GROMACS .gro file of C-alpha atoms in nm:
model
  491
    1MET     CA    1   2.152 -10.673   7.120
    2THR     CA    2   2.378 -10.951   6.986
    3LYS     CA    3   2.213 -11.190   6.747
    4ARG     CA    4   2.244 -11.560   6.841
    5ASN     CA    5   2.439 -11.756   6.584
    6ASP     CA    6   2.183 -12.041   6.587
    7ALA     CA    7   1.885 -11.808   6.527
    8PRO     CA    8   1.732 -11.850   6.182
    9SER     CA    9   1.747 -11.542   5.958
   10ASN     CA   10   1.403 -11.382   5.921
   11PRO     CA   11   1.416 -11.053   5.725
   12ASP     CA   12   1.041 -10.993   5.752
   13ARG     CA   13   1.050 -11.032   6.129
   14ARG     CA   14   1.353 -10.803   6.160
   15LYS     CA   15   1.178 -10.546   5.942
   16LEU     CA   16   0.866 -10.562   6.159
   17ILE     CA   17   1.065 -10.519   6.480
   18THR     CA   18   1.267 -10.230   6.336
   19SER     CA   19   0.952 -10.057   6.208
   20ALA     CA   20   0.774 -10.100   6.541
   21ALA     CA   21   1.073  -9.961   6.729
   22ALA     CA   22   1.083  -9.658   6.502
   23VAL     CA   23   0.713  -9.590   6.551
   24LEU     CA   24   0.742  -9.619   6.928
   25SER     CA   25   1.042  -9.384   6.941
   26VAL     CA   26   0.866  -9.124   6.727
   27ALA     CA   27   0.550  -9.153   6.936
   28ALA     CA   28   0.751  -9.107   7.253
   29LEU     CA   29   0.909  -8.789   7.115
   30GLN     CA   30   0.574  -8.646   6.999
   31THR     CA   31   0.377  -8.728   7.312
   32PRO     CA   32   0.431  -8.473   7.590
   33THR     CA   33   0.562  -8.616   7.914
   34ALA     CA   34   0.370  -8.562   8.237
   35GLU     CA   35   0.618  -8.287   8.323
   36ALA     CA   36   0.573  -8.118   7.985
   37LYS     CA   37   0.195  -8.139   8.016
   38SER     CA   38   0.203  -7.974   8.355
   39LYS     CA   39   0.423  -7.697   8.216
   40SER     CA   40   0.187  -7.625   7.925
   41GLY     CA   41  -0.093  -7.529   8.162
   42GLY     CA   42  -0.091  -7.230   8.391
   43THR     CA   43   0.130  -6.923   8.371
   44GLN     CA   44   0.486  -6.948   8.245
   45THR     CA   45   0.744  -6.676   8.275
   46GLY     CA   46   1.111  -6.673   8.199
   47SER     CA   47   1.403  -6.473   8.067
   48VAL     CA   48   1.640  -6.598   7.797
   49ASP     CA   49   1.888  -6.464   7.546
   50VAL     CA   50   1.672  -6.550   7.244
   51ILE     CA   51   1.306  -6.640   7.203
   52VAL     CA   52   1.232  -6.849   6.893
   53VAL     CA   53   0.878  -6.850   6.758
   54GLY     CA   54   0.809  -7.167   6.561
   55ALA     CA   55   0.942  -7.521   6.617
   56GLY     CA   56   0.981  -7.618   6.255
   57LEU     CA   57   1.315  -7.703   6.098
   58SER     CA   58   1.421  -7.339   6.081
   59GLY     CA   59   1.331  -7.236   6.434
   60LEU     CA   60   1.476  -7.548   6.592
   61THR     CA   61   1.796  -7.507   6.390
   62SER     CA   62   1.834  -7.149   6.514
   63ALA     CA   63   1.777  -7.258   6.873
   64ARG     CA   64   2.018  -7.548   6.842
   65GLU     CA   65   2.297  -7.334   6.697
   66LEU     CA   66   2.252  -7.075   6.971
   67VAL     CA   67   2.259  -7.335   7.247
   68LYS     CA   68   2.580  -7.479   7.101
   69LYS     CA   69   2.739  -7.141   7.169
   70GLY     CA   70   2.615  -7.127   7.526
   71LYS     CA   71   2.314  -6.902   7.474
   72SER     CA   72   1.982  -6.960   7.649
   73VAL     CA   73   1.670  -7.003   7.437
   74VAL     CA   74   1.304  -7.090   7.451
   75VAL     CA   75   1.116  -7.220   7.148
   76LEU     CA   76   0.743  -7.142   7.138
   77GLU     CA   77   0.529  -7.359   6.910
   78ALA     CA   78   0.156  -7.317   6.848
   79ARG     CA   79   0.099  -7.678   6.744
   80ASP     CA   80   0.103  -7.976   6.977
   81ARG     CA   81   0.401  -8.115   6.784
   82VAL     CA   82   0.731  -8.000   6.638
   83GLY     CA   83   0.818  -8.009   6.269
   84GLY     CA   84   0.614  -7.726   6.120
   85ARG     CA   85   0.562  -7.807   5.753
   86THR     CA   86   0.718  -8.152   5.799
   87TRP     CA   87   0.487  -8.413   5.944
   88THR     CA   88   0.537  -8.789   5.953
   89THR     CA   89   0.213  -8.957   6.054
   90ALA     CA   90   0.008  -9.274   6.030
   91VAL     CA   91  -0.143  -9.373   5.697
   92GLY     CA   92  -0.334  -9.681   5.794
   93ALA     CA   93  -0.093  -9.914   5.972
   94ARG     CA   94   0.217  -9.743   5.829
   95ARG     CA   95   0.387  -9.404   5.863
   96TYR     CA   96   0.460  -9.159   5.582
   97ASP     CA   97   0.534  -8.791   5.525
   98LEU     CA   98   0.237  -8.564   5.464
   99GLY     CA   99   0.457  -8.255   5.456
  100GLY     CA  100   0.802  -8.166   5.326
  101GLN     CA  101   0.991  -8.473   5.218
  102PHE     CA  102   1.233  -8.446   4.925
  103VAL     CA  103   1.610  -8.404   4.941
  104GLY     CA  104   1.813  -8.302   4.636
  105PRO     CA  105   2.180  -8.376   4.564
  106THR     CA  106   2.292  -8.013   4.614
  107GLN     CA  107   2.095  -7.966   4.937
  108ASP     CA  108   2.399  -8.010   5.155
  109ARG     CA  109   2.262  -7.863   5.479
  110ILE     CA  110   1.981  -8.113   5.522
  111ARG     CA  111   2.210  -8.391   5.408
  112ALA     CA  112   2.463  -8.294   5.674
  113MET     CA  113   2.196  -8.290   5.944
  114ALA     CA  114   2.058  -8.627   5.839
  115LYS     CA  115   2.409  -8.771   5.847
  116GLU     CA  116   2.471  -8.624   6.192
  117PHE     CA  117   2.159  -8.796   6.325
  118GLY     CA  118   2.242  -9.124   6.153
  119LEU     CA  119   1.941  -9.112   5.919
  120GLU     CA  120   1.940  -9.283   5.581
  121ILE     CA  121   1.874  -9.079   5.268
  122LYS     CA  122   1.720  -9.307   5.009
  123PRO     CA  123   1.670  -9.238   4.635
  124VAL     CA  124   1.313  -9.227   4.509
  125PHE     CA  125   1.241  -9.510   4.265
  126SER     CA  126   1.248  -9.371   3.910
  127ASP     CA  127   1.409  -9.634   3.687
  128ALA     CA  128   1.102  -9.694   3.470
  129LYS     CA  129   0.856  -9.509   3.248
  130HIS     CA  130   0.737  -9.159   3.337
  131ILE     CA  131   0.410  -8.996   3.233
  132TRP     CA  132   0.320  -8.647   3.120
  133GLU     CA  133  -0.047  -8.569   3.079
  134LEU     CA  134  -0.096  -8.236   2.902
  135GLY     CA  135  -0.465  -8.193   2.831
  136ASP     CA  136  -0.586  -8.499   2.644
  137GLU     CA  137  -0.234  -8.592   2.536
  138ARG     CA  138  -0.058  -8.865   2.732
  139VAL     CA  139   0.318  -8.896   2.685
  140GLU     CA  140   0.514  -9.190   2.823
  141PHE     CA  141   0.893  -9.183   2.825
  142GLU     CA  142   1.208  -9.306   2.995
  143GLY     CA  143   1.501  -9.090   3.097
  144SER     CA  144   1.467  -8.714   3.137
  145VAL     CA  145   1.343  -8.608   2.792
  146PRO     CA  146   0.971  -8.652   2.717
  147ALA     CA  147   0.866  -8.807   2.387
  148LEU     CA  148   0.725  -8.488   2.232
  149SER     CA  149   0.723  -8.392   1.868
  150LEU     CA  150   1.036  -8.223   1.732
  151LEU     CA  151   0.869  -7.880   1.729
  152GLN     CA  152   0.737  -7.928   2.084
  153LYS     CA  153   1.082  -8.031   2.207
  154LEU     CA  154   1.247  -7.732   2.040
  155ASP     CA  155   0.992  -7.490   2.182
  156LEU     CA  156   1.009  -7.635   2.531
  157GLY     CA  157   1.389  -7.637   2.521
  158HIS     CA  158   1.382  -7.273   2.411
  159ILE     CA  159   1.158  -7.174   2.703
  160ILE     CA  160   1.367  -7.365   2.958
  161ASN     CA  161   1.691  -7.214   2.830
  162LYS     CA  162   1.546  -6.863   2.851
  163MET     CA  163   1.415  -6.927   3.201
  164ASN     CA  164   1.754  -7.054   3.315
  165ALA     CA  165   1.935  -6.757   3.162
  166LEU     CA  166   1.697  -6.512   3.329
  167ALA     CA  167   1.725  -6.693   3.664
  168LYS     CA  168   2.105  -6.675   3.644
  169ARG     CA  169   2.085  -6.299   3.586
  170VAL     CA  170   1.830  -6.238   3.864
  171GLY     CA  171   2.020  -6.454   4.112
  172PRO     CA  172   1.919  -6.630   4.437
  173THR     CA  173   1.978  -6.352   4.691
  174THR     CA  174   1.871  -5.999   4.587
  175PRO     CA  175   1.638  -6.017   4.284
  176TRP     CA  176   1.495  -5.675   4.369
  177ALA     CA  177   1.837  -5.523   4.295
  178VAL     CA  178   1.859  -5.613   3.924
  179SER     CA  179   1.819  -5.312   3.697
  180ASP     CA  180   1.490  -5.427   3.541
  181ALA     CA  181   1.340  -5.578   3.857
  182ALA     CA  182   1.027  -5.362   3.843
  183GLU     CA  183   0.970  -5.453   3.479
  184LEU     CA  184   1.013  -5.825   3.542
  185ASP     CA  185   0.790  -5.802   3.848
  186ALA     CA  186   0.511  -5.635   3.650
  187ILE     CA  187   0.462  -5.922   3.406
  188THR     CA  188   0.310  -6.256   3.503
  189LEU     CA  189   0.489  -6.579   3.425
  190ALA     CA  190   0.191  -6.683   3.213
  191GLN     CA  191   0.226  -6.372   2.998
  192TRP     CA  192   0.602  -6.417   2.965
  193VAL     CA  193   0.568  -6.782   2.858
  194LYS     CA  194   0.301  -6.689   2.604
  195GLU     CA  195   0.524  -6.419   2.456
  196ASN     CA  196   0.828  -6.647   2.440
  197SER     CA  197   0.675  -6.974   2.316
  198TYR     CA  198   0.491  -7.100   2.010
  199LYS     CA  199   0.341  -7.429   2.123
  200LYS     CA  200   0.053  -7.487   2.363
  201SER     CA  201   0.250  -7.776   2.515
  202SER     CA  202   0.505  -7.527   2.652
  203ARG     CA  203   0.232  -7.320   2.815
  204ASP     CA  204   0.076  -7.636   2.958
  205PHE     CA  205   0.418  -7.738   3.093
  206ALA     CA  206   0.450  -7.405   3.276
  207LYS     CA  207   0.114  -7.453   3.444
  208VAL     CA  208   0.199  -7.806   3.562
  209MET     CA  209   0.537  -7.681   3.683
  210THR     CA  210   0.413  -7.392   3.898
  211ARG     CA  211   0.119  -7.590   4.039
  212ALA     CA  212   0.353  -7.871   4.142
  213VAL     CA  213   0.637  -7.654   4.272
  214LEU     CA  214   0.463  -7.349   4.421
  215GLY     CA  215   0.094  -7.439   4.442
  216VAL     CA  216  -0.013  -7.156   4.211
  217ASP     CA  217  -0.094  -7.098   3.845
  218PRO     CA  218   0.148  -6.903   3.621
  219ASP     CA  219  -0.088  -6.603   3.599
  220GLU     CA  220  -0.063  -6.552   3.978
  221ILE     CA  221   0.311  -6.486   4.006
  222SER     CA  222   0.557  -6.258   3.834
  223VAL     CA  223   0.842  -6.368   3.614
  224LEU     CA  224   1.077  -6.202   3.866
  225LEU     CA  225   0.952  -6.424   4.148
  226TRP     CA  226   0.977  -6.735   3.933
  227SER     CA  227   1.330  -6.647   3.818
  228TYR     CA  228   1.434  -6.593   4.180
  229TYR     CA  229   1.284  -6.928   4.280
  230VAL     CA  230   1.457  -7.109   3.994
  231ALA     CA  231   1.789  -6.944   4.083
  232GLN     CA  232   1.751  -7.066   4.441
  233GLY     CA  233   1.739  -7.421   4.306
  234ASP     CA  234   2.017  -7.372   4.045
  235ASN     CA  235   1.804  -7.422   3.729
  236ILE     CA  236   1.474  -7.558   3.597
  237GLU     CA  237   1.609  -7.908   3.550
  238MET     CA  238   1.729  -7.927   3.910
  239LEU     CA  239   1.418  -7.764   4.053
  240ILE     CA  240   1.162  -7.995   3.892
  241GLY     CA  241   1.377  -8.303   3.842
  242GLY     CA  242   1.338  -8.646   3.998
  243ARG     CA  243   1.658  -8.851   3.980
  244GLY     CA  244   1.943  -8.601   4.010
  245GLY     CA  245   1.700  -8.318   4.088
  246ALA     CA  246   1.530  -8.167   4.391
  247GLN     CA  247   1.298  -8.469   4.420
  248ASP     CA  248   1.585  -8.718   4.409
  249SER     CA  249   1.568  -8.869   4.757
  250VAL     CA  250   1.381  -8.893   5.087
  251ILE     CA  251   1.476  -8.960   5.448
  252GLU     CA  252   1.391  -9.317   5.540
  253GLY     CA  253   1.153  -9.312   5.835
  254GLY     CA  254   1.029  -8.961   5.762
  255SER     CA  255   1.168  -8.609   5.753
  256GLN     CA  256   1.004  -8.505   6.080
  257GLN     CA  257   1.273  -8.708   6.254
  258LEU     CA  258   1.508  -8.411   6.210
  259SER     CA  259   1.285  -8.182   6.414
  260LEU     CA  260   1.213  -8.454   6.670
  261ARG     CA  261   1.584  -8.514   6.725
  262MET     CA  262   1.658  -8.142   6.763
  263ALA     CA  263   1.364  -8.097   7.001
  264LYS     CA  264   1.484  -8.390   7.210
  265ASP     CA  265   1.829  -8.231   7.240
  266LEU     CA  266   1.676  -7.896   7.336
  267GLY     CA  267   1.457  -8.061   7.599
  268ALA     CA  268   1.246  -7.832   7.818
  269ALA     CA  269   1.337  -7.529   7.606
  270VAL     CA  270   1.073  -7.639   7.354
  271LYS     CA  271   0.720  -7.538   7.457
  272LEU     CA  272   0.431  -7.691   7.261
  273SER     CA  273   0.073  -7.562   7.232
  274GLN     CA  274   0.199  -7.208   7.292
  275PRO     CA  275   0.054  -6.982   7.019
  276VAL     CA  276   0.216  -6.640   7.031
  277ARG     CA  277  -0.034  -6.354   7.055
  278ARG     CA  278   0.184  -6.045   7.107
  279VAL     CA  279   0.545  -5.938   7.058
  280MET     CA  280   0.648  -5.622   7.247
  281HIS     CA  281   0.988  -5.490   7.146
  282ASP     CA  282   1.202  -5.195   7.248
  283ALA     CA  283   1.565  -5.096   7.268
  284ALA     CA  284   1.621  -5.314   7.575
  285GLY     CA  285   1.471  -5.642   7.450
  286VAL     CA  286   1.150  -5.823   7.363
  287THR     CA  287   0.855  -5.964   7.553
  288VAL     CA  288   0.653  -6.241   7.392
  289GLU     CA  289   0.305  -6.324   7.515
  290THR     CA  290   0.145  -6.665   7.468
  291ASP     CA  291  -0.177  -6.817   7.600
  292HIS     CA  292   0.023  -6.950   7.895
  293GLY     CA  293   0.239  -6.659   7.997
  294ASN     CA  294   0.514  -6.417   7.900
  295TRP     CA  295   0.876  -6.464   7.801
  296ARG     CA  296   1.145  -6.198   7.806
  297GLY     CA  297   1.445  -6.210   7.575
  298ARG     CA  298   1.720  -5.996   7.434
  299TYR     CA  299   1.612  -6.092   7.081
  300VAL     CA  300   1.340  -6.290   6.906
  301VAL     CA  301   1.351  -6.505   6.592
  302MET     CA  302   1.022  -6.529   6.403
  303ALA     CA  303   1.055  -6.865   6.227
  304ILE     CA  304   0.705  -6.881   6.077
  305PRO     CA  305   0.563  -6.793   5.731
  306PRO     CA  306   0.542  -6.415   5.680
  307ALA     CA  307   0.162  -6.415   5.651
  308MET     CA  308   0.133  -6.582   5.993
  309ASN     CA  309   0.287  -6.273   6.153
  310THR     CA  310  -0.027  -6.079   6.063
  311ALA     CA  311  -0.213  -6.279   6.330
  312ILE     CA  312   0.031  -6.155   6.597
  313THR     CA  313   0.012  -5.810   6.756
  314PHE     CA  314   0.345  -5.631   6.744
  315THR     CA  315   0.398  -5.340   6.985
  316PRO     CA  316   0.505  -5.106   6.842
  317SER     CA  317   0.344  -5.230   6.523
  318LEU     CA  318   0.553  -5.331   6.227
  319THR     CA  319   0.566  -5.054   5.971
  320GLY     CA  320   0.705  -4.992   5.626
  321ASP     CA  321   0.816  -5.266   5.389
  322ARG     CA  322   0.787  -5.556   5.636
  323ARG     CA  323   0.423  -5.481   5.710
  324ASP     CA  324   0.347  -5.436   5.341
  325LEU     CA  325   0.526  -5.761   5.259
  326GLU     CA  326   0.338  -5.968   5.517
  327THR     CA  327  -0.003  -5.845   5.396
  328ARG     CA  328   0.091  -5.933   5.037
  329ALA     CA  329   0.257  -6.273   5.087
  330PRO     CA  330   0.002  -6.552   5.034
  331MET     CA  331   0.110  -6.912   5.057
  332GLY     CA  332   0.063  -7.150   4.768
  333ARG     CA  333  -0.258  -7.356   4.756
  334TYR     CA  334  -0.123  -7.702   4.826
  335ALA     CA  335  -0.239  -8.042   4.944
  336LYS     CA  336  -0.060  -8.376   4.965
  337VAL     CA  337  -0.206  -8.725   4.954
  338VAL     CA  338  -0.046  -9.060   5.039
  339ILE     CA  339  -0.197  -9.391   4.928
  340THR     CA  340  -0.068  -9.727   5.047
  341TYR     CA  341  -0.099 -10.059   4.862
  342GLU     CA  342  -0.030 -10.426   4.913
  343LYS     CA  343   0.226 -10.429   4.632
  344PRO     CA  344   0.386 -10.176   4.393
  345PHE     CA  345   0.173 -10.279   4.097
  346TRP     CA  346   0.276  -9.974   3.892
  347ARG     CA  347   0.633 -10.103   3.886
  348GLU     CA  348   0.509 -10.435   3.753
  349LEU     CA  349   0.347 -10.240   3.470
  350GLY     CA  350   0.676 -10.068   3.394
  351TYR     CA  351   0.599  -9.727   3.550
  352ALA     CA  352   0.814  -9.529   3.791
  353GLY     CA  353   0.510  -9.375   3.959
  354ASP     CA  354   0.597  -9.015   3.875
  355VAL     CA  355   0.348  -8.815   3.670
  356GLY     CA  356   0.301  -8.452   3.571
  357SER     CA  357  -0.062  -8.384   3.484
  358LEU     CA  358  -0.263  -8.084   3.370
  359ARG     CA  359  -0.592  -8.275   3.393
  360GLY     CA  360  -0.580  -8.288   3.772
  361PRO     CA  361  -0.676  -8.270   4.040
  362VAL     CA  362  -0.344  -8.443   4.119
  363VAL     CA  363  -0.081  -8.238   3.938
  364ALA     CA  364   0.222  -8.450   4.028
  365SER     CA  365   0.289  -8.792   4.178
  366TYR     CA  366   0.584  -9.004   4.291
  367ASP     CA  367   0.659  -9.352   4.415
  368ASP     CA  368   0.653  -9.317   4.795
  369SER     CA  369   0.748  -9.674   4.883
  370SER     CA  370   0.974  -9.719   5.184
  371ASN     CA  371   1.064  -9.981   5.441
  372GLU     CA  372   0.706  -9.932   5.563
  373GLY     CA  373   0.568 -10.071   5.236
  374PRO     CA  374   0.451  -9.974   4.885
  375ALA     CA  375   0.286  -9.634   4.843
  376LEU     CA  376   0.220  -9.350   4.601
  377LEU     CA  377   0.203  -8.981   4.684
  378GLY     CA  378   0.039  -8.696   4.500
  379PHE     CA  379   0.019  -8.317   4.511
  380VAL     CA  380  -0.288  -8.107   4.442
  381GLY     CA  381  -0.195  -7.747   4.371
  382GLY     CA  382  -0.306  -7.417   4.225
  383ASP     CA  383  -0.660  -7.374   4.097
  384ASP     CA  384  -0.713  -7.751   4.110
  385GLU     CA  385  -0.664  -7.743   4.488
  386ARG     CA  386  -0.919  -7.464   4.524
  387LEU     CA  387  -1.184  -7.667   4.340
  388TRP     CA  388  -1.086  -8.000   4.498
  389ARG     CA  389  -1.100  -7.849   4.847
  390LYS     CA  390  -1.472  -7.770   4.806
  391LEU     CA  391  -1.563  -8.137   4.755
  392SER     CA  392  -1.674  -8.370   5.033
  393ALA     CA  393  -1.407  -8.596   5.185
  394PRO     CA  394  -1.531  -8.906   4.996
  395ALA     CA  395  -1.545  -8.707   4.671
  396ARG     CA  396  -1.191  -8.576   4.720
  397LYS     CA  397  -1.061  -8.928   4.775
  398ALA     CA  398  -1.251  -9.059   4.472
  399ALA     CA  399  -1.111  -8.780   4.253
  400VAL     CA  400  -0.755  -8.861   4.362
  401LEU     CA  401  -0.790  -9.236   4.312
  402GLU     CA  402  -0.939  -9.177   3.968
  403CYS     CA  403  -0.620  -8.996   3.869
  404PHE     CA  404  -0.400  -9.287   3.973
  405ALA     CA  405  -0.634  -9.535   3.805
  406ARG     CA  406  -0.617  -9.330   3.485
  407TRP     CA  407  -0.239  -9.352   3.495
  408PHE     CA  408  -0.173  -9.700   3.637
  409GLY     CA  409  -0.492  -9.903   3.598
  410SER     CA  410  -0.787 -10.012   3.809
  411GLU     CA  411  -0.572 -10.166   4.084
  412ALA     CA  412  -0.510  -9.809   4.201
  413LEU     CA  413  -0.875  -9.802   4.314
  414LYS     CA  414  -0.806 -10.063   4.582
  415PRO     CA  415  -0.567  -9.903   4.834
  416LEU     CA  416  -0.494 -10.029   5.182
  417ALA     CA  417  -0.517  -9.677   5.320
  418TYR     CA  418  -0.554  -9.317   5.206
  419GLU     CA  419  -0.461  -8.996   5.386
  420GLU     CA  420  -0.466  -8.633   5.278
  421LYS     CA  421  -0.332  -8.311   5.424
  422ASP     CA  422  -0.451  -7.983   5.279
  423TRP     CA  423  -0.196  -7.731   5.402
  424THR     CA  424  -0.408  -7.449   5.264
  425VAL     CA  425  -0.658  -7.489   5.549
  426ASP     CA  426  -0.396  -7.551   5.819
  427GLU     CA  427  -0.449  -7.279   6.081
  428TRP     CA  428  -0.078  -7.239   6.153
  429THR     CA  429   0.048  -7.239   5.795
  430PHE     CA  430  -0.224  -7.118   5.554
  431GLY     CA  431  -0.078  -7.311   5.261
  432GLY     CA  432   0.242  -7.444   5.117
  433PRO     CA  433   0.511  -7.511   5.035
  434THR     CA  434   0.610  -7.143   5.062
  435ILE     CA  435   0.498  -6.790   4.977
  436ALA     CA  436   0.388  -6.716   4.620
  437LEU     CA  437   0.424  -6.340   4.585
  438PRO     CA  438   0.191  -6.172   4.332
  439PRO     CA  439   0.331  -5.932   4.071
  440GLY     CA  440   0.472  -5.609   4.209
  441VAL     CA  441   0.560  -5.741   4.555
  442LEU     CA  442   0.912  -5.887   4.532
  443SER     CA  443   1.069  -5.583   4.363
  444ARG     CA  444   0.915  -5.343   4.617
  445TYR     CA  445   0.929  -5.534   4.945
  446GLY     CA  446   1.154  -5.837   4.893
  447ALA     CA  447   1.445  -5.696   5.093
  448ALA     CA  448   1.224  -5.710   5.402
  449LEU     CA  449   1.224  -6.093   5.389
  450ARG     CA  450   1.554  -6.103   5.581
  451GLN     CA  451   1.611  -5.753   5.716
  452PRO     CA  452   1.588  -5.745   6.100
  453ILE     CA  453   1.366  -5.486   6.264
  454GLY     CA  454   1.536  -5.377   6.584
  455ARG     CA  455   1.560  -5.693   6.795
  456ILE     CA  456   1.333  -5.899   6.569
  457HIS     CA  457   1.502  -6.142   6.330
  458TRP     CA  458   1.339  -6.356   6.062
  459ALA     CA  459   1.389  -6.722   5.974
  460GLY     CA  460   1.179  -6.986   5.799
  461THR     CA  461   1.246  -7.121   5.451
  462GLU     CA  462   1.118  -6.794   5.302
  463ALA     CA  463   1.426  -6.615   5.441
  464ALA     CA  464   1.675  -6.857   5.283
  465GLN     CA  465   1.931  -6.743   5.030
  466ARG     CA  466   1.931  -7.086   4.868
  467TRP     CA  467   1.664  -7.354   4.834
  468THR     CA  468   1.378  -7.145   4.968
  469GLY     CA  469   1.059  -7.351   4.981
  470TYR     CA  470   1.253  -7.666   5.071
  471MET     CA  471   1.363  -7.820   5.398
  472ASP     CA  472   1.723  -7.737   5.311
  473GLY     CA  473   1.627  -7.370   5.282
  474ALA     CA  474   1.460  -7.380   5.623
  475ILE     CA  475   1.780  -7.513   5.783
  476ARG     CA  476   1.993  -7.254   5.601
  477ALA     CA  477   1.771  -6.968   5.716
  478GLY     CA  478   1.780  -7.097   6.073
  479GLU     CA  479   2.158  -7.118   6.068
  480GLN     CA  480   2.187  -6.768   5.925
  481ALA     CA  481   1.954  -6.617   6.185
  482ALA     CA  482   2.157  -6.781   6.462
  483ALA     CA  483   2.485  -6.656   6.313
  484ASP     CA  484   2.352  -6.301   6.289
  485LEU     CA  485   2.231  -6.312   6.648
  486LEU     CA  486   2.556  -6.453   6.780
  487THR     CA  487   2.734  -6.156   6.627
  488ARG     CA  488   2.500  -5.916   6.806
  489LEU     CA  489   2.503  -6.110   7.133
  490THR     CA  490   2.881  -6.101   7.158
  491LYS     CA  491   2.917  -5.726   7.100
   0.00000   0.00000   0.00000
């Protein structure tokens, strides 16, 4: 539409119209059409080149890449929406991400997809004071270096340097292949940090870091797993960093837009509310059973978290390392909260909005303001999530708001709206953001993360060779699965 030259400029009105249009377009993509609704009931049968299980970023990427090369696909999704672990939804009168959200500067696959769809990637506000809360000690600082004592800084720097060196040696692709993999996989990260540090602040830092990044405590994972995860994100500084790090930016309007756009392009190939119950596979192909019928394909891509495969019957059953992996691959304990406000009062107080806290239950927070309006987000992870989850809904909200009030003052207790999503109790995910393998698992069974079994291929962010646990990793794994299948399909 061409703007009339004599129309007065009204930024607020334009913003309202743009926001309303975005909400309506997203709602249209998420609401099944009458045709789609009729297809979701009754028996469905069909035959395609590739069946994709899971309509998250990874599964949809695989399907999209295959269709580009002229292959036929069907995407089966258990939920009534696409997006998997990304979910942009209403928080009061506005819309925000309650799932995966952040985009780092070296995450080129998600950046390329966002650019292709014409979506804006916007830096998270961070040009103000940051807060660390380690026990009873509150540290406020600007820049990237916290205002710790000299001895604390030296000890923390020592630990980070050793972690980075170990991650570089373990590498991002085959950590189980390093000569001392079994040894590194037998020791917990908590034990390793204790043996390699002198100050309690360094051990507290490790606990905040793993709760915020993986949704677990350091005594639940091995140093091999942590080194592998760090290597996937380049180094500690990149993995946990705000500006210039993995939490540098977000997609304006929400990250679920990526999945919605791909699903729109794929059209009727995407089937919602279709939980897969059985996968029958043989030398000739695969048959996938859902609540609404069967699908036959030459291959299948399982683009769901490994643990979710244990709820599906495979015939013949999965054996060996893949079965052992899936029964030993818990997800992190992870919840996300978004709180909206009338104004960004924390900025007026000189704070960026980002906090790392050991006191909990919120272990990390960020400024989540967008074109929708001012907001803060928080993560509840590890043991804090387990305890927080047992509270009543009003008590959970009160506990979260108390954290923000402790950091930014009493105005935090007066939000416009509050919304939480505990991924740990999500029936189609069982946690987040990714798997957190206990000691002894990665060195023994890690190779099974990506290794096909006959005509079954694996995707999902867990199968990525870079940025696993992030949206970028999900896209990478989806692209790789499609590339591998195209090689087999053209033989």
